[in-house]
Coordinates of C-alpha atoms and ligand atoms in Angstrom, one line a residue:
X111 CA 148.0 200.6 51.1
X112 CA 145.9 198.4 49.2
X113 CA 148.0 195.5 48.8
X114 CA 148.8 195.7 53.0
X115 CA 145.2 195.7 53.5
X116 CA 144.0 193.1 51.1
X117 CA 146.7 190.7 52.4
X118 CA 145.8 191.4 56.2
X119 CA 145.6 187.6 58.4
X120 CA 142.1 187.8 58.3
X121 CA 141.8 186.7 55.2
X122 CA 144.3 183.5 53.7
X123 CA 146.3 184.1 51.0
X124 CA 145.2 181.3 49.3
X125 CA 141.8 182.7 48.6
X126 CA 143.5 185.4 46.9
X127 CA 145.5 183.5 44.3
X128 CA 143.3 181.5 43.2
X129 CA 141.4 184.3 41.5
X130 CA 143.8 186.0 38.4
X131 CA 141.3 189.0 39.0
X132 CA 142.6 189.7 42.1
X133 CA 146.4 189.8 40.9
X134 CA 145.3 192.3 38.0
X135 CA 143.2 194.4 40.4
X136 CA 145.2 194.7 43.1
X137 CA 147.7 197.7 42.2
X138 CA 145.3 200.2 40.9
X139 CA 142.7 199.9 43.9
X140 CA 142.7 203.0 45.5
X141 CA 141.0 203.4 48.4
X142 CA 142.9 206.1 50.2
X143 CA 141.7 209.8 49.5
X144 CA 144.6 210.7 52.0
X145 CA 142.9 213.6 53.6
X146 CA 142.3 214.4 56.8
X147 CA 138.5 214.9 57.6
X148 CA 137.5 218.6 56.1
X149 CA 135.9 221.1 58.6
X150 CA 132.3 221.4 58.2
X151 CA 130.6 225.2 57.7
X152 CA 127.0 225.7 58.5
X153 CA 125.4 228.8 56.6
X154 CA 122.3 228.7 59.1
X155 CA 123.6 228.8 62.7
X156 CA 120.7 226.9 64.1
X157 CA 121.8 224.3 62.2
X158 CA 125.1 223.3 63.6
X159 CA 125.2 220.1 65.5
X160 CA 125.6 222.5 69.0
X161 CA 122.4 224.8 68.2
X162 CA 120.3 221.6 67.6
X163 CA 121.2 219.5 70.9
X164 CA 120.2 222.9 72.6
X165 CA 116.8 223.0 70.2
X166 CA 116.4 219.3 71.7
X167 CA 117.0 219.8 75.0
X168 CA 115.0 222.9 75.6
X169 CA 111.9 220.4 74.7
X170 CA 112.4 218.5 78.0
X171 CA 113.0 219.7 81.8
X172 CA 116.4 217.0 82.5
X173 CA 118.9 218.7 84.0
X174 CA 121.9 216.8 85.0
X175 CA 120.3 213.3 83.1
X176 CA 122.9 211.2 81.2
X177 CA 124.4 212.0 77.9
X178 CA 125.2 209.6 74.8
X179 CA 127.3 210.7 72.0
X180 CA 126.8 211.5 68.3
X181 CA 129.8 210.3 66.5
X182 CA 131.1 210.9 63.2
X183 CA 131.6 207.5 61.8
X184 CA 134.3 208.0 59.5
X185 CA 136.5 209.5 62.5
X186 CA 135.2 208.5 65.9
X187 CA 134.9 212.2 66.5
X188 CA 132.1 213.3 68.7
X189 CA 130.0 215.7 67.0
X190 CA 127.2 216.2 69.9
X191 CA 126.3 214.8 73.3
X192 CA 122.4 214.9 73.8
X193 CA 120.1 214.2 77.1
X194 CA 119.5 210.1 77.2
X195 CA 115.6 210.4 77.3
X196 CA 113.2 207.4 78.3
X197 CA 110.0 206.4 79.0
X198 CA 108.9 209.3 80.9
X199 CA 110.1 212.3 78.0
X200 CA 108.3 210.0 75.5
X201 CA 105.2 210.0 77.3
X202 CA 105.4 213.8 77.8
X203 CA 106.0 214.0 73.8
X204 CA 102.5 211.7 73.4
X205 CA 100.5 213.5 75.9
X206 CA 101.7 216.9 73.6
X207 CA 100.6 215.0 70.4
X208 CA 97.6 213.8 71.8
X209 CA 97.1 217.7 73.0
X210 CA 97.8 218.6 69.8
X211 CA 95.8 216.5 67.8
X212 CA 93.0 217.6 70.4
X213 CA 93.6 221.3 69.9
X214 CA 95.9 223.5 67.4
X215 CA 95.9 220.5 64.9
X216 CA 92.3 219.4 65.6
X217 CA 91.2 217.9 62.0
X218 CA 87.6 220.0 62.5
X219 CA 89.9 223.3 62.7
X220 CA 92.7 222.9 60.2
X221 CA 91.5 222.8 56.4
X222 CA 92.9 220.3 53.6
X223 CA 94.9 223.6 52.6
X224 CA 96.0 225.1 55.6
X225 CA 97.9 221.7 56.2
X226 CA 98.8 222.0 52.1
X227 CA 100.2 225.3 53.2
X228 CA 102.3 224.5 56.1
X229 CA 103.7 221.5 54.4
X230 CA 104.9 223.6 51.3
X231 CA 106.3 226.2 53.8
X232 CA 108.6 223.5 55.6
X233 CA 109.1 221.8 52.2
X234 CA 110.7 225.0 51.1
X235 CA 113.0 225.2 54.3
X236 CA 114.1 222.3 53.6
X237 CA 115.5 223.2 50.3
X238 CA 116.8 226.6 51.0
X239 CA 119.1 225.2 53.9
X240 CA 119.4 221.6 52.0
X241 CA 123.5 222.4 52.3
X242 CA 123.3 222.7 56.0
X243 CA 121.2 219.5 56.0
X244 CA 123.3 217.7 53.8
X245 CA 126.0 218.0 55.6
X246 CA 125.0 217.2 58.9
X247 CA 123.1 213.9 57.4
X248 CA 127.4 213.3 56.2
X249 CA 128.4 214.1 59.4
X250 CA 126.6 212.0 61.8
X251 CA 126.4 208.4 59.1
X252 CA 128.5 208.9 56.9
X253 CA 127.8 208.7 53.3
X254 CA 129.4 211.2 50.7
X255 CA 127.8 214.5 50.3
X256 CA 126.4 213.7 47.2
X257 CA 124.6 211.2 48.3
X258 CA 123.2 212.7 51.4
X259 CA 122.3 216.0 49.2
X260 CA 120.1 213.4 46.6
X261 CA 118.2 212.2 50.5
X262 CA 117.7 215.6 51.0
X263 CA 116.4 216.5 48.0
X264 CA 114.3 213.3 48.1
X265 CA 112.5 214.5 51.5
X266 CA 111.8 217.8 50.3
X267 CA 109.9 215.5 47.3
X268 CA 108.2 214.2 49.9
X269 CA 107.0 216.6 51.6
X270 CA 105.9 217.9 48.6
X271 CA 104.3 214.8 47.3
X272 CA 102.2 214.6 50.6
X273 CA 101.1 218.2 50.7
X274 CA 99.6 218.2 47.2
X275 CA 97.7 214.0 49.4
X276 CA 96.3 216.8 51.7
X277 CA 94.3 218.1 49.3
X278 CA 93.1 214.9 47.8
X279 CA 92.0 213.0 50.9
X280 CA 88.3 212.5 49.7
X281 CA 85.4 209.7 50.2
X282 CA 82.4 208.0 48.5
X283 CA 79.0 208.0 48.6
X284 CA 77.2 204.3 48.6
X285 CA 74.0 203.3 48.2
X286 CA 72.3 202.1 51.8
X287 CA 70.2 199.0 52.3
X288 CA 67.2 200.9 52.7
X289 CA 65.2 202.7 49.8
X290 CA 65.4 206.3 51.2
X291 CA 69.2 205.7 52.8
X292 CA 72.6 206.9 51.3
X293 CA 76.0 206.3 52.9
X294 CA 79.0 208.8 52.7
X295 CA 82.5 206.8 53.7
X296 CA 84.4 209.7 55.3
X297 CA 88.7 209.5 55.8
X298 CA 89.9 211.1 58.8
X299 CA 93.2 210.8 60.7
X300 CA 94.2 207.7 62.7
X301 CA 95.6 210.5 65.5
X302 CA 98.7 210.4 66.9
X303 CA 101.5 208.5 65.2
X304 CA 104.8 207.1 66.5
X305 CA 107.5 207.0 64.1
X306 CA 111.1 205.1 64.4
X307 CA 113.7 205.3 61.9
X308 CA 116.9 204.6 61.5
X309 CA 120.2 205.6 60.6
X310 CA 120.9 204.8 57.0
X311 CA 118.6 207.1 55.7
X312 CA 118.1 209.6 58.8
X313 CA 117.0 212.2 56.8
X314 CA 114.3 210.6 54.1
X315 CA 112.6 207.9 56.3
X316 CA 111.7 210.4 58.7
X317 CA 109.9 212.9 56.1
X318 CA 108.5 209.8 54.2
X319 CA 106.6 209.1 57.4
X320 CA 105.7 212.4 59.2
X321 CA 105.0 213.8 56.0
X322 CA 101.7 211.8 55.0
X323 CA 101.2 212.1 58.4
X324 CA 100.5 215.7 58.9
X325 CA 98.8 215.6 55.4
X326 CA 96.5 213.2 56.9
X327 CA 96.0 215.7 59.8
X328 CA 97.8 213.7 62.4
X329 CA 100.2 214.8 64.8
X330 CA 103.8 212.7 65.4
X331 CA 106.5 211.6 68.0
X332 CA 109.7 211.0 66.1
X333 CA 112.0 208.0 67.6
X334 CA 115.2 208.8 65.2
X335 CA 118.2 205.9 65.4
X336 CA 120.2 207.2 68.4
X337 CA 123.3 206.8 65.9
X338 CA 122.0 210.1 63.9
X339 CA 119.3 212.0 65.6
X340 CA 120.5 215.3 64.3
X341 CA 119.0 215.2 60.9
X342 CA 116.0 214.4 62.4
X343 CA 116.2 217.2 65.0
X344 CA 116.8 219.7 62.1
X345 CA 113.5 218.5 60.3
X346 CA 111.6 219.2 63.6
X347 CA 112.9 222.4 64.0
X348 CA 112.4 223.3 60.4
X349 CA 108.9 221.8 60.7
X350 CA 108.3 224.2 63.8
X351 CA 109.7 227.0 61.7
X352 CA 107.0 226.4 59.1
X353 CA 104.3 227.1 61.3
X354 CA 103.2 223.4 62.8
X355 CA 102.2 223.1 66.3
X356 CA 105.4 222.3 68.4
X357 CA 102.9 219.7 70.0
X358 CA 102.1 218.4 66.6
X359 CA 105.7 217.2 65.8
X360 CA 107.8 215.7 68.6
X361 CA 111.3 214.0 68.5
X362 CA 112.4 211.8 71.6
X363 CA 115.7 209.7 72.0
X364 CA 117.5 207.8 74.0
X365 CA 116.6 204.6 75.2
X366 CA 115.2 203.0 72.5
X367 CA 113.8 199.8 74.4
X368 CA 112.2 202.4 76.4
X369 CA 110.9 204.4 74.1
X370 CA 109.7 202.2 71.6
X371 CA 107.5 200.1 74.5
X372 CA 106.2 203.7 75.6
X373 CA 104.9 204.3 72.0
X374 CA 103.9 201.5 71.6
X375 CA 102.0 200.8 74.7
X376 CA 100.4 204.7 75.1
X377 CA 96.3 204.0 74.2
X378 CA 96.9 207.9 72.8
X379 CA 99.1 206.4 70.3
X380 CA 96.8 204.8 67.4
X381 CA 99.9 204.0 64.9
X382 CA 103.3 202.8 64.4
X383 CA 105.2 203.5 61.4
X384 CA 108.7 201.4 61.7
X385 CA 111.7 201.7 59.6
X386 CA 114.4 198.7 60.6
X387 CA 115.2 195.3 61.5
X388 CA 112.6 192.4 61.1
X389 CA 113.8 191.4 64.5
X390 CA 112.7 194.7 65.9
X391 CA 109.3 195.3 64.0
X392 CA 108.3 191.7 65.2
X393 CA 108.7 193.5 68.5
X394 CA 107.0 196.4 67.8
X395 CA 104.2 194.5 66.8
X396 CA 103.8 192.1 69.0
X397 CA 103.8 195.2 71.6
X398 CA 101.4 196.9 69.5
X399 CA 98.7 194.1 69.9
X400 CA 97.9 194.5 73.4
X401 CA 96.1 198.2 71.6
X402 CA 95.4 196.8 68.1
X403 CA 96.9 199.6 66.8
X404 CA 97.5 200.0 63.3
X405 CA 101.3 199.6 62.2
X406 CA 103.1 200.0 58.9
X407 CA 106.7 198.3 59.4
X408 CA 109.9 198.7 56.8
X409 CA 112.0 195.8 57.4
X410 CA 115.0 194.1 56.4
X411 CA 115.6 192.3 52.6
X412 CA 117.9 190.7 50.9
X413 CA 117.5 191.6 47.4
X414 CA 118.5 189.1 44.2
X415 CA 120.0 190.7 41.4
X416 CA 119.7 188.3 38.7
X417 CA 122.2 189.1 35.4
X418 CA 121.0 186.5 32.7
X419 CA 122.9 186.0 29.5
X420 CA 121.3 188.1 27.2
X421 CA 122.2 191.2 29.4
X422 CA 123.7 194.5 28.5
X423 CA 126.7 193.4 30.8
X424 CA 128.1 197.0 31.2
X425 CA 124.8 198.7 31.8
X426 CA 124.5 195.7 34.5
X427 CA 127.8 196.0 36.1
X428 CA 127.5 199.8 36.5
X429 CA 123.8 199.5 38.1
X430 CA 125.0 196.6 40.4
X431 CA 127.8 199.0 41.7
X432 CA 125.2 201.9 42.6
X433 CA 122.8 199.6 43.9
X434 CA 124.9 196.7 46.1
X435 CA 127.5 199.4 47.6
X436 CA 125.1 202.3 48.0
X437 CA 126.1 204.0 51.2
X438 CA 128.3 201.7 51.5
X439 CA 125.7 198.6 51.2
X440 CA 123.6 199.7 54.0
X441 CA 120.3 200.3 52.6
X442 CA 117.6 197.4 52.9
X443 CA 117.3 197.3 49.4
X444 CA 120.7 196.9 48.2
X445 CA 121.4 193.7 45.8
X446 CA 122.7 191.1 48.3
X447 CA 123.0 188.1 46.4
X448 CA 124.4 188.5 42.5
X449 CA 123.0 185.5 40.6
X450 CA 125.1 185.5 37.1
X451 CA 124.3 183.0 34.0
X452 CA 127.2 181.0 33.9
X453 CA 127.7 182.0 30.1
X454 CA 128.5 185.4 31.4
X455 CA 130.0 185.3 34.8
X456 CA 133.8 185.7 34.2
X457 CA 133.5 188.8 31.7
X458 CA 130.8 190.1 34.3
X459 CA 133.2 189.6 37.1
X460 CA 135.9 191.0 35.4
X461 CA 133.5 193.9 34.6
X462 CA 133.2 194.8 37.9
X463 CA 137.0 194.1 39.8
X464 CA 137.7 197.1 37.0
X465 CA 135.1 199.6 37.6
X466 CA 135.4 198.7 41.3
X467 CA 139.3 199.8 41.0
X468 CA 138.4 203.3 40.9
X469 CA 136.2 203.6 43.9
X470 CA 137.8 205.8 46.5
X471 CA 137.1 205.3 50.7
X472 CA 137.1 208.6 52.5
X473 CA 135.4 211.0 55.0
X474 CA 132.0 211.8 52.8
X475 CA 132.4 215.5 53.3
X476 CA 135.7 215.0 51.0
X477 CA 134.3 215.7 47.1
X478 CA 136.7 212.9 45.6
X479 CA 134.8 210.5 48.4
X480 CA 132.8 207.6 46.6
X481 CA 132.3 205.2 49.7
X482 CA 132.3 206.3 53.0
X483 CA 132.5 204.3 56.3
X484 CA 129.9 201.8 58.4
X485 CA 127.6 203.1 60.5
X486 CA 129.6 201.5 63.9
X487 CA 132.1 198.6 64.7
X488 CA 129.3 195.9 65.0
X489 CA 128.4 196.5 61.3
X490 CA 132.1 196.5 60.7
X491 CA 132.5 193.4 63.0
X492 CA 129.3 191.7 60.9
X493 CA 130.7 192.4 57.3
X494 CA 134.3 191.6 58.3
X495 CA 132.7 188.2 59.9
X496 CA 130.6 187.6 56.4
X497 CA 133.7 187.8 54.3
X498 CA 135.5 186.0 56.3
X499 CA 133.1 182.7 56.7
X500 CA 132.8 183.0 53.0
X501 CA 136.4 183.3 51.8
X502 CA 137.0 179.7 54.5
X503 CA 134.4 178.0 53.0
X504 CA 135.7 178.8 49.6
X505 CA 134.6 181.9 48.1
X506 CA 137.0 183.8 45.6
X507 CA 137.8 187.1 47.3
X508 CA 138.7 189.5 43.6
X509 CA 138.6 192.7 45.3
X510 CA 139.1 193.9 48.9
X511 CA 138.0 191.9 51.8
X512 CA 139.6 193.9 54.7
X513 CA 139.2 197.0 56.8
X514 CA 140.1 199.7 55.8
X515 CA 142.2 203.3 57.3
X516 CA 141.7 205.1 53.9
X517 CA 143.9 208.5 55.5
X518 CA 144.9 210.4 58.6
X519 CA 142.4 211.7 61.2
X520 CA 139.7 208.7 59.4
X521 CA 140.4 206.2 62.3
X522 CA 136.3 205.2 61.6
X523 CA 134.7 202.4 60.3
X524 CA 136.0 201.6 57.1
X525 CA 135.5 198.3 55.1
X526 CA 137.0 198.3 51.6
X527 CA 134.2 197.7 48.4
X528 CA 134.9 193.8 48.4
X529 CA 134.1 191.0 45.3
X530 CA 133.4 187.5 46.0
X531 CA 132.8 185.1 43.5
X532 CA 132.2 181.1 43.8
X533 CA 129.4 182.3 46.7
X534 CA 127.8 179.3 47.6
X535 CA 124.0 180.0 48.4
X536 CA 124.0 178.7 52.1
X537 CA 127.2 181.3 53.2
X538 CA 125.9 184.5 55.3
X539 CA 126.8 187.1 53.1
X540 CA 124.5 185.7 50.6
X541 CA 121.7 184.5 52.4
X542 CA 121.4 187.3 54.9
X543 CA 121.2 191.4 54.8
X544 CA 125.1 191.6 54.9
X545 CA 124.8 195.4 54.9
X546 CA 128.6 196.4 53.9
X547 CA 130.2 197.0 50.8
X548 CA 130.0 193.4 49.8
X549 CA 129.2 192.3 46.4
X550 CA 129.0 188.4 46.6
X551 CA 128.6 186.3 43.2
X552 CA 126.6 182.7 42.2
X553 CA 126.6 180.8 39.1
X554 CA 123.6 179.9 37.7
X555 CA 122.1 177.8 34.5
X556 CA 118.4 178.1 34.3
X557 CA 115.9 181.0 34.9
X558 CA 114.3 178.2 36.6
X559 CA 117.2 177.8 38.9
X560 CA 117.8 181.6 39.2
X561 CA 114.3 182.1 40.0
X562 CA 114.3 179.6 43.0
X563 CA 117.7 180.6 45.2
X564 CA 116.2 184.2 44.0
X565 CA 112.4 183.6 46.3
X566 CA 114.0 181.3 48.7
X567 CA 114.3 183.8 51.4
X568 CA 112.3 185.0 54.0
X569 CA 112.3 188.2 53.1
X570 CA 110.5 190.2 50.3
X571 CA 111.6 193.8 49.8
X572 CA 113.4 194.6 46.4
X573 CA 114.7 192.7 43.2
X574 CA 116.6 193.1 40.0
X575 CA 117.3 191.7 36.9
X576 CA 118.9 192.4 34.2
X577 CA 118.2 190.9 30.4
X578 CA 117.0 192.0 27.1
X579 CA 114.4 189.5 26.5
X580 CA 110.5 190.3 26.3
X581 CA 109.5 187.0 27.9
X582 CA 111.8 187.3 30.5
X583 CA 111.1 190.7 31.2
X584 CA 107.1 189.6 32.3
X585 CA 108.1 186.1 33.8
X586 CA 110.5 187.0 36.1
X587 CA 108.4 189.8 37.0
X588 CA 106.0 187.9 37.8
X589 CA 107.7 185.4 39.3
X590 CA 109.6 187.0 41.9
X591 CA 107.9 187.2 45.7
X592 CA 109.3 190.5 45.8
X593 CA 107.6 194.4 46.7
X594 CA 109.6 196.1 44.1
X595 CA 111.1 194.2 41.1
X596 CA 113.4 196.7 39.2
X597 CA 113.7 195.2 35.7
X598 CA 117.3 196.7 33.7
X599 CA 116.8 199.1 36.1
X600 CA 117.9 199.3 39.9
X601 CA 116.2 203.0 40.6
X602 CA 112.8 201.1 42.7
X603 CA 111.8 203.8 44.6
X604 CA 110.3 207.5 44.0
X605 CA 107.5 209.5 45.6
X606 CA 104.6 208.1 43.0
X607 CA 105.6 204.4 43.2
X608 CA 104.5 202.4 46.3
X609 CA 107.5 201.5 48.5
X610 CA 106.5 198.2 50.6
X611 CA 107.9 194.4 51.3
X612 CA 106.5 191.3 51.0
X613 CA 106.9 188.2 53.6
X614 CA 108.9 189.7 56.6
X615 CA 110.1 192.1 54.7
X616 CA 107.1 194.3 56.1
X617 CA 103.3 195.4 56.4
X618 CA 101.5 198.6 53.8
X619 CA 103.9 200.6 52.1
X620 CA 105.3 204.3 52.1
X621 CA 105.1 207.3 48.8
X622 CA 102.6 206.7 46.6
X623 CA 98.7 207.4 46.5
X624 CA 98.5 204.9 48.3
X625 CA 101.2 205.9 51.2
X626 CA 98.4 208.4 52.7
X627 CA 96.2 205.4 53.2
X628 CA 97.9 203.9 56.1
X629 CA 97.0 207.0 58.5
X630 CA 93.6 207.5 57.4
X631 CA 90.8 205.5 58.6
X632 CA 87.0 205.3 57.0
X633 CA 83.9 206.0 58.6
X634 CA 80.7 204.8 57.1
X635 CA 78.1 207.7 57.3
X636 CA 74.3 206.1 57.0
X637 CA 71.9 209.5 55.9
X638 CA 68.6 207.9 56.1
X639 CA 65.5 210.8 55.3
Ligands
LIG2045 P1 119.4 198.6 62.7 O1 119.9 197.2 63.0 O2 119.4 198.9 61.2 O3 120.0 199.7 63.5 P2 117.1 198.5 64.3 O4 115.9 197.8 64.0 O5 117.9 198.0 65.4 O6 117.9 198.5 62.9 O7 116.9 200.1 64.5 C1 115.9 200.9 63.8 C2 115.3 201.8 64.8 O8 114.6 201.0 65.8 C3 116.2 202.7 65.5 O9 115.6 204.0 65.8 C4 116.5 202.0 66.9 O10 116.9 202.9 67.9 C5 115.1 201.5 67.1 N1 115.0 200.4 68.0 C6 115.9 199.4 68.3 N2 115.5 198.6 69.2 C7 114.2 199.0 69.6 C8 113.3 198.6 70.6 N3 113.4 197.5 71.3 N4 112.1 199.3 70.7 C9 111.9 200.4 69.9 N5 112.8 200.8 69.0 C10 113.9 200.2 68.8

């Protein structure tokens, strides 16, 4: 199947041979798991995809309103039809908050350790039913179980990080201008927040930003991605189940123009925390100006993964694998452009057409599953256009380059785990967030050199390199314009480390101590006697 694919007419043959990786690669590749999709079992039956679009729907009065689908990606199955809400549910879901905020989850009534308390409640519902979750997370974007269990298990850390926050949210005491003046600076919530996330990581951006919400003692409207809302419906119900105010925590989707410029607009709405595109969180804050409210905005990258000559090649090789094809390269901080010392870029490429052989393309709720499908067919469309531009213009394709139908019933949005080498620094899939399974390879002779194509970019969220000298170990550190910098390593993110872009990569950053930060606000307290 592999050699039909990798020969398809998008891609000219002549590419092909003039890479002897691609010849030795070719025959092993298996991307075919050859299984229809398995069925998925739910041990908590409001869980299933059918009891939460009835959990969503009860929150609003639509009858008869328009439906959009939920669809598996990795078989175009529908998995639920939900109400199309708007403008008007999402201002019902703000007045609620606001209501909220006002009322059950009123800051001067809820302690530091009753929000402590309710946060460890939902933290734990989340890890007794994290199969359930884990599989609905698989079943609505598509990455293999393992993975979406390791998201799940991440939330649940965050929860957990932000309940212990709760009870940490203190002030200061200053001295005031006058001789018989103190001044306390208090933190108290910003209010309500609006939250929009998206589908790579439906489950973890979602807990990463209600979660230090709540702590703070704010309430939330959740705007999940419209591609996976159910993960983020189960968290709301679980939140609910723990004991928060319904009013506190409230999911809305639909139409996400609509939406978003509801939130975004509402006065009652004092921030926006944005996971997504840089084209969308320019919009969101331009629309937030009109109310100066405070935002906090996760945007696109397009991370440089430098491999200089002294590196631990394997070490290398295996790290670029987990971090540039990670859910099937669709996170914003997967390695986008692969900058190898020219001393070292054949035995690295080789390196990695090998270990790539034994990837395996199927539906993620399949155990033998490594990669699993795109999100849609305009991120298919996008990679398949990438590789494409690049192999014309004289890329090397060594492994893959084609869509992929990896077995029967998986009629989804498959792109085989693709190698390009000879990347020039000006093609798309180098210069942009390509956002598929594409690793795409430049020579390079000086750090210097390596250092430059790395910054030259108008984004700023994550960077790796790899090498085993001291100096460069603090130099390139230093030197790269970058929010996390993941040196020999490619694990930048964790619930104590700050998790933030540079440039337009984004605005504050998320986990941390300093994650609570962004949705507290400081009031200076003059105590003159
Ligand atoms: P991606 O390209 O990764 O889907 P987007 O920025 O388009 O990233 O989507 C991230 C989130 O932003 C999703 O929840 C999506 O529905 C939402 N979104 C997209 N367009 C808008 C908009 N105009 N206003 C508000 N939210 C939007």
């Amino acid at each position: 199947m592999f050699l039909r694919l990798l020969l398809s007419p998008t891609i000219g043959r002549s590419a092909l041979h003039r890479c002897p990786a691609a010849r030795t690669t070719m025959s092993s590749f298996a991307t075919s798991s050859n299984a229809p999709p398995p069925t998925p079992s739910f041990a908590n039956s409001r869980l299933t995809p059918q009891a939460l679009s009835e959990y969503y729907e009860a929150q609003f009065d639509s009858k008869g309103i328009e439906k959009f689908s939920v669809r598996d990606p990795a078989s175009g199955a529908e998995i639920a039809a939900l109400d199309l809400h708007g403008a008007a549910e999402a201002k019902i879901a703000v007045d609620r908050a606001h209501d909220a905020f006002r009322n059950e989850w009123n800051p001067n009534r809820v302690t530091a350790q009753a929000r402590y308390d309710a946060l460890v409640r939902w933290e734990r519902l989340i890890r007794e039913n994290a199969r359930d979750l884990a599989t609905l997370l698989t079943l609505e974007n598509g990455k293999p179980i393992s993975e979406a269990t390791i998201e799940v298990a991440g939330g649940a850390d965050s929860v957990a990080w932000f309940a212990e926050e709760a009870r940490r949210i203190d002030g200061d005491v200053m001295q005031g201008a006058k001789r018989r003046q103190r001044v306390m600076v208090l933190k108290q919530p910003v209010g309500v927040v609006g939250a929009i996330t998206p589908w790579n990581f439906p489950f973890s951006m979602i807990t990463r930003k209600i979660g230090p919400a709540l702590a703070a003692g704010c309430t939330v409207v959740v705007k999940p991605s419209e591609e996976t809302p159910l993960s983020a419906i189960a968290l709301t119900y679980l939140a609910h189940e723990a004991g928060f105010p319904k009013g506190g925590v409230q999911i809305v989707c639909g139409d996400a123009k609509a939406i978003g410029a509801e939130l975004t607009g509402s006065s009652k709405v004092r921030k926006i925390g944005f996971t997504g595109s840089t084209a969308v969180g320019k919009l969101l804050m331009a629309q937030s100006a009109s109310s100066i409210k405070r935002i906090s905005l996760e945007l696109g990258g397009n991370a440089p993964f430098i491999v200089f000559e002294d590196a631990d090649l394997d070490r290398a090789a295996l790290a670029l694998l987990g971090s540039g094809l990670r859910n099937a390269g669709q996170t914003c901080i997967c390695a986008d452009k692969v900058l190898v010392h020219d001393d070292v870029h054949d035995a690295f490429a080789e390196k990695l057409a090998e270990k790539m052989a034994r990837l395996r393309l199927g539906h993620g709720l399949d155990k033998s599953t490594t990669h699993g499908p795109l999100i849609n067919a305009a991120a298919l469309d996008k990679v398949e256009a990438h590789v494409t531009e690049a192999v014309e213009a004289g890329a090397t394709l060594v492994v893959g380059g084609s869509r992929a139908n990896p077995g029967e019933g998986l009629e989804g949005h498959f792109f085989q785990p693709t190698l390009l080498t000879d990347v020039k620094v000006d093609m798309s899939c180098f210069r942009e967030e390509n956002f598929g399974p594409v690793l795409s390879l430049h020579r390079f002779k000086t750090d210097e050199e390596a250092l430059e194509i790395a910054n030259d970019t108008e984004y700023g969220l994550a960077a790796y390199f790899y090498t085993s000298s001291m100096r460069r170990s603090w130099t390139i550190s230093e030197g790269l314009e970058y929010g996390m910098v993941g040196c020999n390593d490619v694990a930048v993110t964790g619930v104590t480390t700050p998790f933030g872009g540079w440039k337009q990569s984004g605005l504050g950053c998320e986990h941390s101590k300093y994650g609570i930060e962004e949705f507290l606000q400081k009031k200076a307290v003059f105590l003159t006697f």
